[in-house]
Every structure is written in structure tokens, then in C-alpha cells.
Coordinates of C-alpha atoms and ligand atoms in Angstrom, one line a residue:
X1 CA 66.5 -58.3 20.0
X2 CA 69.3 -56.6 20.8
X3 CA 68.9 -52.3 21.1
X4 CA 68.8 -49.9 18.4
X5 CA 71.7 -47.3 18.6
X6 CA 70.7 -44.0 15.8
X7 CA 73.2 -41.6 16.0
X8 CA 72.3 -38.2 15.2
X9 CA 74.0 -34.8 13.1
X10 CA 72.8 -32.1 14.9
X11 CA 73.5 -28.1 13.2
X12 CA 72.5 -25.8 15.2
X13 CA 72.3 -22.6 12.9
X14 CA 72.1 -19.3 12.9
X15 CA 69.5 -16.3 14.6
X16 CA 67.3 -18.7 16.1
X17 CA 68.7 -22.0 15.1
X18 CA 70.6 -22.7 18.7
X19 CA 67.8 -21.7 20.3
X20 CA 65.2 -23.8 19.2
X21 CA 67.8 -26.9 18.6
X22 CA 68.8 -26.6 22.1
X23 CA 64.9 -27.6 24.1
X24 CA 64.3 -30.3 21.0
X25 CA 67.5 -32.2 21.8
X26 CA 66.2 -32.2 25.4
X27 CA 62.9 -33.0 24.5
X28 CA 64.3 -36.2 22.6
X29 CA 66.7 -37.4 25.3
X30 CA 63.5 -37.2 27.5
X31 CA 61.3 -38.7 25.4
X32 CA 63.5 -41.9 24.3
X33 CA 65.3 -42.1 28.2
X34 CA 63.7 -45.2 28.7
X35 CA 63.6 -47.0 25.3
X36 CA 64.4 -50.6 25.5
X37 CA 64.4 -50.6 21.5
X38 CA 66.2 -47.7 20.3
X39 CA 68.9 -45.0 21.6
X40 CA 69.8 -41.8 20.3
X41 CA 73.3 -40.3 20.1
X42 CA 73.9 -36.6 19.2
X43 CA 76.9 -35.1 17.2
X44 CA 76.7 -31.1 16.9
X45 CA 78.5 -30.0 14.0
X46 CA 79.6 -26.7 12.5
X47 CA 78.2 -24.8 9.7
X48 CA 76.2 -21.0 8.7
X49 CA 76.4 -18.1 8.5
X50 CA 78.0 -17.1 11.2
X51 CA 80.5 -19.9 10.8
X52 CA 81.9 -18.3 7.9
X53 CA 82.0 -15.2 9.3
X54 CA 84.0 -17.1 11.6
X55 CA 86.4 -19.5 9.5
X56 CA 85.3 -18.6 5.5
X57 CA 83.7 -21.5 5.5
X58 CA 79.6 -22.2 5.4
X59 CA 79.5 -25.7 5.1
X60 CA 82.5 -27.9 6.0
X61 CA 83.6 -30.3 4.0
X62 CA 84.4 -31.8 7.7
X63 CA 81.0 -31.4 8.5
X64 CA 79.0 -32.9 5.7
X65 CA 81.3 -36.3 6.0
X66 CA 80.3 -36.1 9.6
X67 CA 76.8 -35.8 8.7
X68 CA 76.9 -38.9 5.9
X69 CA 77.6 -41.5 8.7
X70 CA 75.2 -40.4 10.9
X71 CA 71.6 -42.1 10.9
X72 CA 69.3 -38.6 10.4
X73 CA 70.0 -34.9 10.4
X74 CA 68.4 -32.5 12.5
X75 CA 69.1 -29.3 11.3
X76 CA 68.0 -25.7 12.9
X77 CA 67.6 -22.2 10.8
X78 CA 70.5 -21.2 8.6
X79 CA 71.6 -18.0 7.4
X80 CA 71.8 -14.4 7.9
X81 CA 70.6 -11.7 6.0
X82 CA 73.6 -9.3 7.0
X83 CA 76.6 -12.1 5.8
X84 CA 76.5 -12.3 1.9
X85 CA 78.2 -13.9 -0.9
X86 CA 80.2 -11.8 -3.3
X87 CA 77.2 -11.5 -5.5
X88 CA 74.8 -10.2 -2.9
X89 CA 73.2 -13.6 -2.5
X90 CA 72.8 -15.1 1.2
X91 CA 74.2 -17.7 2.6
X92 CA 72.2 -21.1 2.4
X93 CA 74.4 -24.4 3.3
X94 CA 70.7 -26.1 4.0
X95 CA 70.2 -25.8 0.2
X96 CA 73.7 -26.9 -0.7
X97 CA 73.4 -29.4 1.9
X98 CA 70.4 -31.4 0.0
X99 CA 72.2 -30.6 -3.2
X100 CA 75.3 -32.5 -2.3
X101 CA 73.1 -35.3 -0.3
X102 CA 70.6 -35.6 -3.0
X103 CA 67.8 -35.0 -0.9
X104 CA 64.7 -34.9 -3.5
X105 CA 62.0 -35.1 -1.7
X106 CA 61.0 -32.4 0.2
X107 CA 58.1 -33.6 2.7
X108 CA 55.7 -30.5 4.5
X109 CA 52.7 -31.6 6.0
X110 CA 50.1 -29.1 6.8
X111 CA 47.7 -29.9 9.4
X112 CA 45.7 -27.9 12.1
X113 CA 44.5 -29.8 15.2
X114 CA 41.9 -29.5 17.9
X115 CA 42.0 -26.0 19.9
X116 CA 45.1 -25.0 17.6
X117 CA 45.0 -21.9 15.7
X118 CA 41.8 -21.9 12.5
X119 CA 42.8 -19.3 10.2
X120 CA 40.2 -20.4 7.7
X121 CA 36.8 -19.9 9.3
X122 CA 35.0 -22.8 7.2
X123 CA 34.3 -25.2 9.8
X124 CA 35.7 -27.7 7.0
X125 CA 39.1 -25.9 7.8
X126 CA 39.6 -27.7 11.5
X127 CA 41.1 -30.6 10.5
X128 CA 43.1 -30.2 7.2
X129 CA 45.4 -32.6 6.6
X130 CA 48.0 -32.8 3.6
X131 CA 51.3 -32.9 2.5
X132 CA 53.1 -31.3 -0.2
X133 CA 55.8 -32.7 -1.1
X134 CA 58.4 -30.2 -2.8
X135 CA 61.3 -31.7 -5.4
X136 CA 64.5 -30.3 -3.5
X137 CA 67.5 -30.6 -5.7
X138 CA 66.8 -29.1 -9.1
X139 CA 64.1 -27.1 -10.7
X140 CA 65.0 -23.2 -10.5
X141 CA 67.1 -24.1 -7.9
X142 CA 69.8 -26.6 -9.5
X143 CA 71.8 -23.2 -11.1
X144 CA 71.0 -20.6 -8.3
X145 CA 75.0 -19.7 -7.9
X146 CA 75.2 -19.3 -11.9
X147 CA 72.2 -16.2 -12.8
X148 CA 73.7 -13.9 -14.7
X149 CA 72.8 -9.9 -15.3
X150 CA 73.8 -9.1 -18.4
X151 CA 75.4 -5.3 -19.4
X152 CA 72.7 -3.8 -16.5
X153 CA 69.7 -5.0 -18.9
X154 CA 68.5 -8.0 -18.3
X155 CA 69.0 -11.4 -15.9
X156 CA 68.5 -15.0 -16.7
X157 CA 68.5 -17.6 -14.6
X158 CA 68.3 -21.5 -15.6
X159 CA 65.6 -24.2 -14.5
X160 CA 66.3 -28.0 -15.0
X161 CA 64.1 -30.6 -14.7
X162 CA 65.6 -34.6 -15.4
X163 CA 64.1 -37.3 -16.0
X164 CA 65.7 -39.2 -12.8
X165 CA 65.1 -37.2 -9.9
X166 CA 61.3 -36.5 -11.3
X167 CA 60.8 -40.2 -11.3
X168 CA 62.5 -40.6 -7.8
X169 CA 60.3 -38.0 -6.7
X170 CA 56.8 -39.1 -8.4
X171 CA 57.6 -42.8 -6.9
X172 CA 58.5 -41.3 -3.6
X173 CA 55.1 -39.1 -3.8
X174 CA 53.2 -41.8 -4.8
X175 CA 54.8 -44.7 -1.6
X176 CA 53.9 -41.7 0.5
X177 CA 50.3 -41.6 -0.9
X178 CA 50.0 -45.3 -0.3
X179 CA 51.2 -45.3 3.3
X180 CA 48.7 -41.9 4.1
X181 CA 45.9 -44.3 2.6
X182 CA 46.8 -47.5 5.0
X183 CA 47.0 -45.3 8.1
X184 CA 44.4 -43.2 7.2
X185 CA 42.1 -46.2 6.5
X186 CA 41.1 -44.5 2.8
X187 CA 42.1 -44.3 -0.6
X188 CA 44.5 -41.7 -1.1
X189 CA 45.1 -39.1 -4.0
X190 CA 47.9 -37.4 -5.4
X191 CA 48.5 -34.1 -7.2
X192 CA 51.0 -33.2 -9.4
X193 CA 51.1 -29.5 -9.1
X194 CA 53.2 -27.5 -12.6
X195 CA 52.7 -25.2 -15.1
X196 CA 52.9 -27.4 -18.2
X197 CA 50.5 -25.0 -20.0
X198 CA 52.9 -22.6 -20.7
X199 CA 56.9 -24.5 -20.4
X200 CA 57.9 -27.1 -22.1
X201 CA 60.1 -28.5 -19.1
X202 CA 56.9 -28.7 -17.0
X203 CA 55.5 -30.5 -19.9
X204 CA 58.0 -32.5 -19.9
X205 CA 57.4 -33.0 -15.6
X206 CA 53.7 -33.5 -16.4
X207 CA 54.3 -36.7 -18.9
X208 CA 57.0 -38.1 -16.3
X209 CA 53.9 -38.3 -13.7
X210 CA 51.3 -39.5 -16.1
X211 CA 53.9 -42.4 -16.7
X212 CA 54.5 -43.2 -13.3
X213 CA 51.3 -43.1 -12.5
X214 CA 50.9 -46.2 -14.5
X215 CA 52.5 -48.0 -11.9
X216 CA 50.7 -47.3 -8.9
X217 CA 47.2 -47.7 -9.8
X218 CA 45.8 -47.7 -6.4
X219 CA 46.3 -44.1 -6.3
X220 CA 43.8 -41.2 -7.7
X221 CA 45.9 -38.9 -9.8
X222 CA 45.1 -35.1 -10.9
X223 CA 47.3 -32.4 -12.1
X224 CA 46.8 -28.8 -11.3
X225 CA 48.5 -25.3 -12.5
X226 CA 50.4 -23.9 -10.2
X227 CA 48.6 -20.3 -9.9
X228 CA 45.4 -22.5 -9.1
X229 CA 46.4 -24.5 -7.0
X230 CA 47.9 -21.8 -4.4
X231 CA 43.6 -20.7 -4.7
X232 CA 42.6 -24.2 -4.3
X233 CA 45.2 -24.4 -1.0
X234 CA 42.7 -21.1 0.3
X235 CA 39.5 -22.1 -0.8
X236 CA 39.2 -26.0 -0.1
X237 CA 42.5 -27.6 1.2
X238 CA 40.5 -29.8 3.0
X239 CA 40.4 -32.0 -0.3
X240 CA 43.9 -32.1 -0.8
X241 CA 45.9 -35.1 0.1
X242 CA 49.3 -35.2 -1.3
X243 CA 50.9 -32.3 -3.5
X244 CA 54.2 -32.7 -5.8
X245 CA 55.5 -29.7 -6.9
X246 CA 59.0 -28.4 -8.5
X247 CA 61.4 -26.9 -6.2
X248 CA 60.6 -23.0 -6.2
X249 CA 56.9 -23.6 -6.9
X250 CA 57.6 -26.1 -3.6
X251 CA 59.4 -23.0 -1.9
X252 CA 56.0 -20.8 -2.0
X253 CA 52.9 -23.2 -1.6
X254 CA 54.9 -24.6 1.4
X255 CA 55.0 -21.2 3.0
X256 CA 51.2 -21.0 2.0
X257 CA 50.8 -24.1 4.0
X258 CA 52.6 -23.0 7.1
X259 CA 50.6 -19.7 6.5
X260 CA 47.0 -22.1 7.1
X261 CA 48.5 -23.9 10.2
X262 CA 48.6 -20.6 11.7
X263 CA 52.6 -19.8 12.1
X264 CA 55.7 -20.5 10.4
X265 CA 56.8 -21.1 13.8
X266 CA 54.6 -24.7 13.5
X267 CA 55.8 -25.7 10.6
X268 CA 57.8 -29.0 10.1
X269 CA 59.8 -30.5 7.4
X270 CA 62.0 -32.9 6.0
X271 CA 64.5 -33.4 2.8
X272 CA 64.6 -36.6 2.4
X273 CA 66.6 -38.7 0.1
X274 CA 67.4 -42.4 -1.1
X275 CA 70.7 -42.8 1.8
X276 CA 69.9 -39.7 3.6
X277 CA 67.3 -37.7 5.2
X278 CA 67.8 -33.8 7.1
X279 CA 64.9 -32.6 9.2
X280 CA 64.1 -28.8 9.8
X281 CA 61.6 -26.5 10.3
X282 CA 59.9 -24.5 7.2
X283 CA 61.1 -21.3 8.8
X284 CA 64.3 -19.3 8.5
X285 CA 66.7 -17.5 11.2
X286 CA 64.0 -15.1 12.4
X287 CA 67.1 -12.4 13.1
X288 CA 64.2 -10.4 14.1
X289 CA 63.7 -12.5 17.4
X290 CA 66.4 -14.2 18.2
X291 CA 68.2 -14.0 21.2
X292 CA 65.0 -12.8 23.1
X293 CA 63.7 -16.5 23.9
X294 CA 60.7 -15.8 21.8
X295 CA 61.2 -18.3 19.2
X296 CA 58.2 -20.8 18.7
X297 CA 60.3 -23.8 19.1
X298 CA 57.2 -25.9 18.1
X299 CA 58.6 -26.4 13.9
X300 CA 61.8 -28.0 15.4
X301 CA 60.4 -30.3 17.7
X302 CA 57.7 -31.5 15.2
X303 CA 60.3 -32.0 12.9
X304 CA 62.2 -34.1 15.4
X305 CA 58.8 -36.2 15.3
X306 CA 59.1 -36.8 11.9
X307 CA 62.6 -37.8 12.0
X308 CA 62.1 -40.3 14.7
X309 CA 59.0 -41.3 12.3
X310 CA 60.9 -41.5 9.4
X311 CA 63.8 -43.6 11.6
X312 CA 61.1 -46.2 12.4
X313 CA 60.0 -46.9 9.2
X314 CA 63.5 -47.0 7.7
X315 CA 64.9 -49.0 10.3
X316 CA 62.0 -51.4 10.6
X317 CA 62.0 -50.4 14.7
X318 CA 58.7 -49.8 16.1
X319 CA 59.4 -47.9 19.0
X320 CA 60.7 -45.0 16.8
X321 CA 58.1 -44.8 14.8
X322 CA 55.4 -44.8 18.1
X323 CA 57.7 -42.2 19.7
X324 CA 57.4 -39.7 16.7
X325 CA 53.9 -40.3 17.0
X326 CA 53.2 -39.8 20.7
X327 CA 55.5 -36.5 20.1
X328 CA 53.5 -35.2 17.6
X329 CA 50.7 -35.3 19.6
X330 CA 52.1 -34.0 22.7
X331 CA 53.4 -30.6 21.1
X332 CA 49.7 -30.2 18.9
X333 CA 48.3 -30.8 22.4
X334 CA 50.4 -28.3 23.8
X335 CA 50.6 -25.9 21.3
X336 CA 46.9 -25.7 22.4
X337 CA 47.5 -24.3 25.6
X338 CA 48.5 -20.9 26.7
X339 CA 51.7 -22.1 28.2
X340 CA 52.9 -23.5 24.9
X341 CA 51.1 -21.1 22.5
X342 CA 53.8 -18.4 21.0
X343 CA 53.5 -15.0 20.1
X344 CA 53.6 -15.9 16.4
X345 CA 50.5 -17.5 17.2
X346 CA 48.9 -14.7 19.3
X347 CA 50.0 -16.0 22.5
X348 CA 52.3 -14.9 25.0
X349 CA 54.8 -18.1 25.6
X350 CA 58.9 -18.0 25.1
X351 CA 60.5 -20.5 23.8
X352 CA 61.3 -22.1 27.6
X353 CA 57.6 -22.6 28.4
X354 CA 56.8 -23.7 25.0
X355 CA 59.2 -26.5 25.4
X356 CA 58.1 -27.2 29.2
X357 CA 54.8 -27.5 27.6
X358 CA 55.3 -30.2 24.9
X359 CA 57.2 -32.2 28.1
X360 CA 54.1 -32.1 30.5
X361 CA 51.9 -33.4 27.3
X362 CA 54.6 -36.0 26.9
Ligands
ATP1 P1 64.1 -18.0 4.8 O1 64.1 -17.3 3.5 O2 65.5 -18.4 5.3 O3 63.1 -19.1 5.0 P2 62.5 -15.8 5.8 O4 63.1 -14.6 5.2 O5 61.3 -16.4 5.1 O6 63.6 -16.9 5.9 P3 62.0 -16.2 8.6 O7 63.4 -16.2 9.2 O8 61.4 -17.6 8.3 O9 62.2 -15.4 7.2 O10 61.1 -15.3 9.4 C1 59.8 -14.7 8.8 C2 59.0 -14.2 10.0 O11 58.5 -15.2 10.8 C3 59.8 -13.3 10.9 O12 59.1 -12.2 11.4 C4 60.2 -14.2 12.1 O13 60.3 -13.5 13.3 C5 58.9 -15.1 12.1 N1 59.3 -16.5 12.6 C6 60.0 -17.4 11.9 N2 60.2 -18.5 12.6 C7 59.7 -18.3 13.8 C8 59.6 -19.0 15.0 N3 60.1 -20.3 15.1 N4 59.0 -18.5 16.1 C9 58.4 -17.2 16.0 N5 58.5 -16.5 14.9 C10 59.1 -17.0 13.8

């Protein structure tokens, strides 16, 4: 069979962004050198904060065509909080970026791992392992450039909920359940995580996933209000298995999550979509840090992981998929030792022996 070329959109960000993008793209080329089933072609393209600052622009329309023809997106931190919108808003061309490539399904696993960082001290709390998976296109987010603050005395702000992208999303919650149960060996579950007791639009979210529900019998169901299931995340996460959650209710519980693996600075993600897919870390610019070569370059690389994961799986290729794999396990193995354990995490590694690390485990 003749090799598989993936060519990749690379944005490197703001803060932190270049910083963290720069070791992953190296740990990648690296780690697929000597594939005989797949290659991996980078294109860096423009876009942030600092961009406009540069040009006016935050997101190029250049940039995004760029990015449609490529095979996956990796993309770093974005945004600043010193560069603003007219309105006072930040800049986020991530957001707008899964807006305009329909990017639903926002995928954040949470795990912790042997000798990694145990912020829960219930011995149960080792090994957690779920995913929430946070709708990325609409919910309070699908007017955010269109509040309003009305004579100085109040603000309202729009949420929107459609039938479409909530069955995309259940379906794609519920394939993702079904592939957790085959390579987990067990039956899998899935929660759909709203606040239907109190708006109608979650209501109307809650009756969408009861009806697709229908279709995937295989899978346990349950539904949860929001408030309890950030307590359930604290008190037994351990019995989770897959969440699906609105997008701002998505936004939270998945810094919760990052909160129990220890460090923002761990935590992957991807926005993925029915043509498209862009994988970041959970974590923003960090303007605090950057430019020191402390950033935990760990989110970025594991996001990588997923992204060669999610290439596999897409592309029926293997290799991909086993290399996302071994990756994963080589930067939770080295995220265990002092050389690639951060200050985020309590540690004293930079970014450079962080990403040295993850290339010994490799
Ligand atoms: P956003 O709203 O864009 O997600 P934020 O306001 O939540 O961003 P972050 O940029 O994620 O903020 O930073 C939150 C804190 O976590 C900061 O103190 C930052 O230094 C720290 N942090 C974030 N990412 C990392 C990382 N990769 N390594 C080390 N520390 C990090």
C-alpha cells in the first residue's frame, strides 16, 4: 500500500502558543521519521492576537482556506488579554474558528496516570478516566459578539440550542461511547449533563438525547443537572464515563477536569467536526509565563496524540492511530518524572526538558 501523506495547519498563537507549538512539531517529526505508512507535512499559518495588532486582522480569511485543505489542525493558545475588541471583549479566532468550521464536538478527556499528580486523595481517584465532551458551536456561545447593555441597566445575552447540531453532537457522544466500550473491554455509559429543570431550551436539549438514545441501545444513559454534576466530577469521577454538556456549561466542567489531572498545563483537547477537526490544549496564552520557557508544553503534545489518534481512525491507517497511542504514553510517562514534571505541577522543569523528556520515553 502505497504511503499516507497528512498534511498539517499549524497556528502557533499567542503568549505561550509558539512556545509550546515549537517542541510538539519536533516531537511529531521524531516520532513519525520512520513511518512506512503515513507522513506528516506542516503548514504554519497566521492568526491572534498579536496578528491583528499586526495587520487588523485575527483570523485570515487566507488562513482559514489554508486550514480547510489541510488533513488536521493543530492549534496553540490564542489571545491576549491586553489586545481588545471595540467592545472590551478579547480576541478569540479559536472560537470563531470552530464556528466557521462547524466544529461541534468538543472532546476533553480527563485522566490521571501512574506516578502523575493525585489531587483527589481517594485511592479510587488514581486512575480516572473520562471524557466530556463539550458542544462547541452554539449554546451561550452562538451570539457572544451580539450582548447588549441596555441604557447602563441591564445586559442580555442569547443562548441557542438546534435541533441539528444537538443530534450531531448526541450521535457523536454516543459513537465515542461505543468505541471507549470496545477498547476498554466494558459497557460504556453516557451522561447528558443540562439544566432542563429550570430552561426550556435545555428541556428541549434533554428530549433531543432521550430520542437519540433510542438508537444506540448498547449504551447506558443518565442525565444530570449541571450544578451536580460539577459535585459529582469532585466526589466520584471515577464513575463517569462520557459527559455531553452545552458549550459554556462545556467551558467550566472542562476546566474542572483539567483542575483533577492536576494542571491546565496537562490538559488536551479537540474540536472536532463532520469535515474538520482542530486540536489544542484546554489552556489559554498564560501571558503570565510566557517567554520564560516555563510553559508545560505537555497539553500540546497530548493533543498532538489525539490528533494523530483521530487521523488513524478517520483515515483507516493504523500506524496513526498506534503512534497517537505510544505518544500518549510516553508524555504520561514522562510527565512522571522530575525532568518532565512542570512548575504548574509542583515541579521544577522548563518547557525544553519537559519536551526532552517525552522524547527519551518515546
Ligand atoms: P483562556 O480564557 O484563554 O482559556 P485563561 O484566562 O483561563 O485563558 P490561561 O492562559 O489558561 O488563562 O492561564 C491560567 C493559569 O494557568 C495561568 O496562571 C497560567 O500561567 C497557567 N497555565 C496555563 N497554561 C499553562 C501551561 N501550559 N504551563 C504552565 N502554566 C500554565
Amino acid at each position: 500500500m502505497s504511503k499516507q501523506e497528512f498534511k498539517i495547519a499549524v497556528f502557533e498563537g499567542d503568549g505561550i502558543g509558539p512556545e509550546i507549538m515549537t517542541p510538539t512539531v519536533e516531537v511529531l517529526k521524531r516520532l513519525t521519521s520512520d513511518s512506512t505508512a503515513f507522513s506528516l507535512t506542516f503548514e504554519t499559518l497566521p492568526a491572534g492576537a498579536l496578528w491583528h495588532e499586526k495587520t487588523g486582522e485575527c483570523l485570515p480569511p487566507d488562513s482559514v482556506a489554508a486550514a480547510k485543505v489541510c488533513d488536521a489542525i493543530l492549534l496553540s493558545a490564542m489571545g491576549l488579554p491586553h489586545i481588545r475588541k471595540a467592545d472590551g471583549t478579547e480576541m478569540v479566532p479559536q472560537i470563531d474558528l470552530r464556528i466557521e468550521l462547524d466544529l461541534f464536538a468538543g472532546v476533553r478527556p480527563v485522566f490521571t496516570f501512574e506516578n502523575g499528580p493525585q489531587i483527589l486523595s481517594d485511592p479510587r481517584a488514581a486512575n480516572l478516566d473520562f471524557v466530556l465532551v463539550r458542544e462547541s458551536t452554539e449554546g451561550l456561545f452562538a451570539h457572544k459578539d451580539e450582548g447588549v447593555v441596555v441604557d447602563n441597566e441591564y445586559a442580555t445575552e442569547q443562548l441557542r440550542i438546534t435541533r441539528k447540531v444537538s443530534e450531531q453532537l448526541f450521535d457523536f457522544s454516543f459513537r465515542l461511547a461505543q468505541s471507549r466500550a470496545k477498547l476498554l473491554d466494558r459497557p460504556s455509559k453516557l451522561m447528558c449533563v443540562d439544566k432542563a429543570n429550570v430552561f426550556r431550551s435545555f428541556w428541549f436539549f434533554r428530549e433531543i438525547f432521550e430520542q437519540r438514545a433510542k438508537n444506540f441501545p448498547d449504551i447506558e444513559t443518565s442525565a444530570m443537572y449541571v450544578d451536580a454534576a460539577a459535585m459529582k466530577m469532585v466526589q466520584s469521577p471515577w464513575e463517569l464515563d462520557v459527559m455531553v454538556t452545552e458549550n459554556m456549561f462545556g467551558d467550566i466542567l472542562s476546566d474542572l477536569g483539567a483542575g483533577l489531572m492536576g494542571s491546565l498545563g496537562l490538559a488536551p483537547s479537540a474540536d472536532i467536526g463532520l469535515d474538520h477537526a482542530v486540536f489544542q490544549p484546554c489552556h489559554g496564552s498564560a501571558p503570565d509565563i510566557a517567554g520564560q520557557g516555563l510553559a508545560n508544553p505537555m497539553a500540546m503534545i497530548l493533543s498532538a496524540a489525539m490528533m494523530l489518534e483521530w487521523l488513524g481512525e478517520t483515515n483507516q491507517c493504523e500506524e496513526a492511530s498506534n503512534a497517537g497511542l505510544k505518544l500518549r504514553n510516553a508524555a504520561t510517562k514522562a510527565a512522571a518524572t522530575p525532568e518532565g514534571r512542570g512548575r504548574d505541577l509542583g515541579g521544577t522543569a522548563g518547557t525544553e526538558s519537559i519536551a526532552q523528556s517525552v522524547l527519551d520515553a518515546l
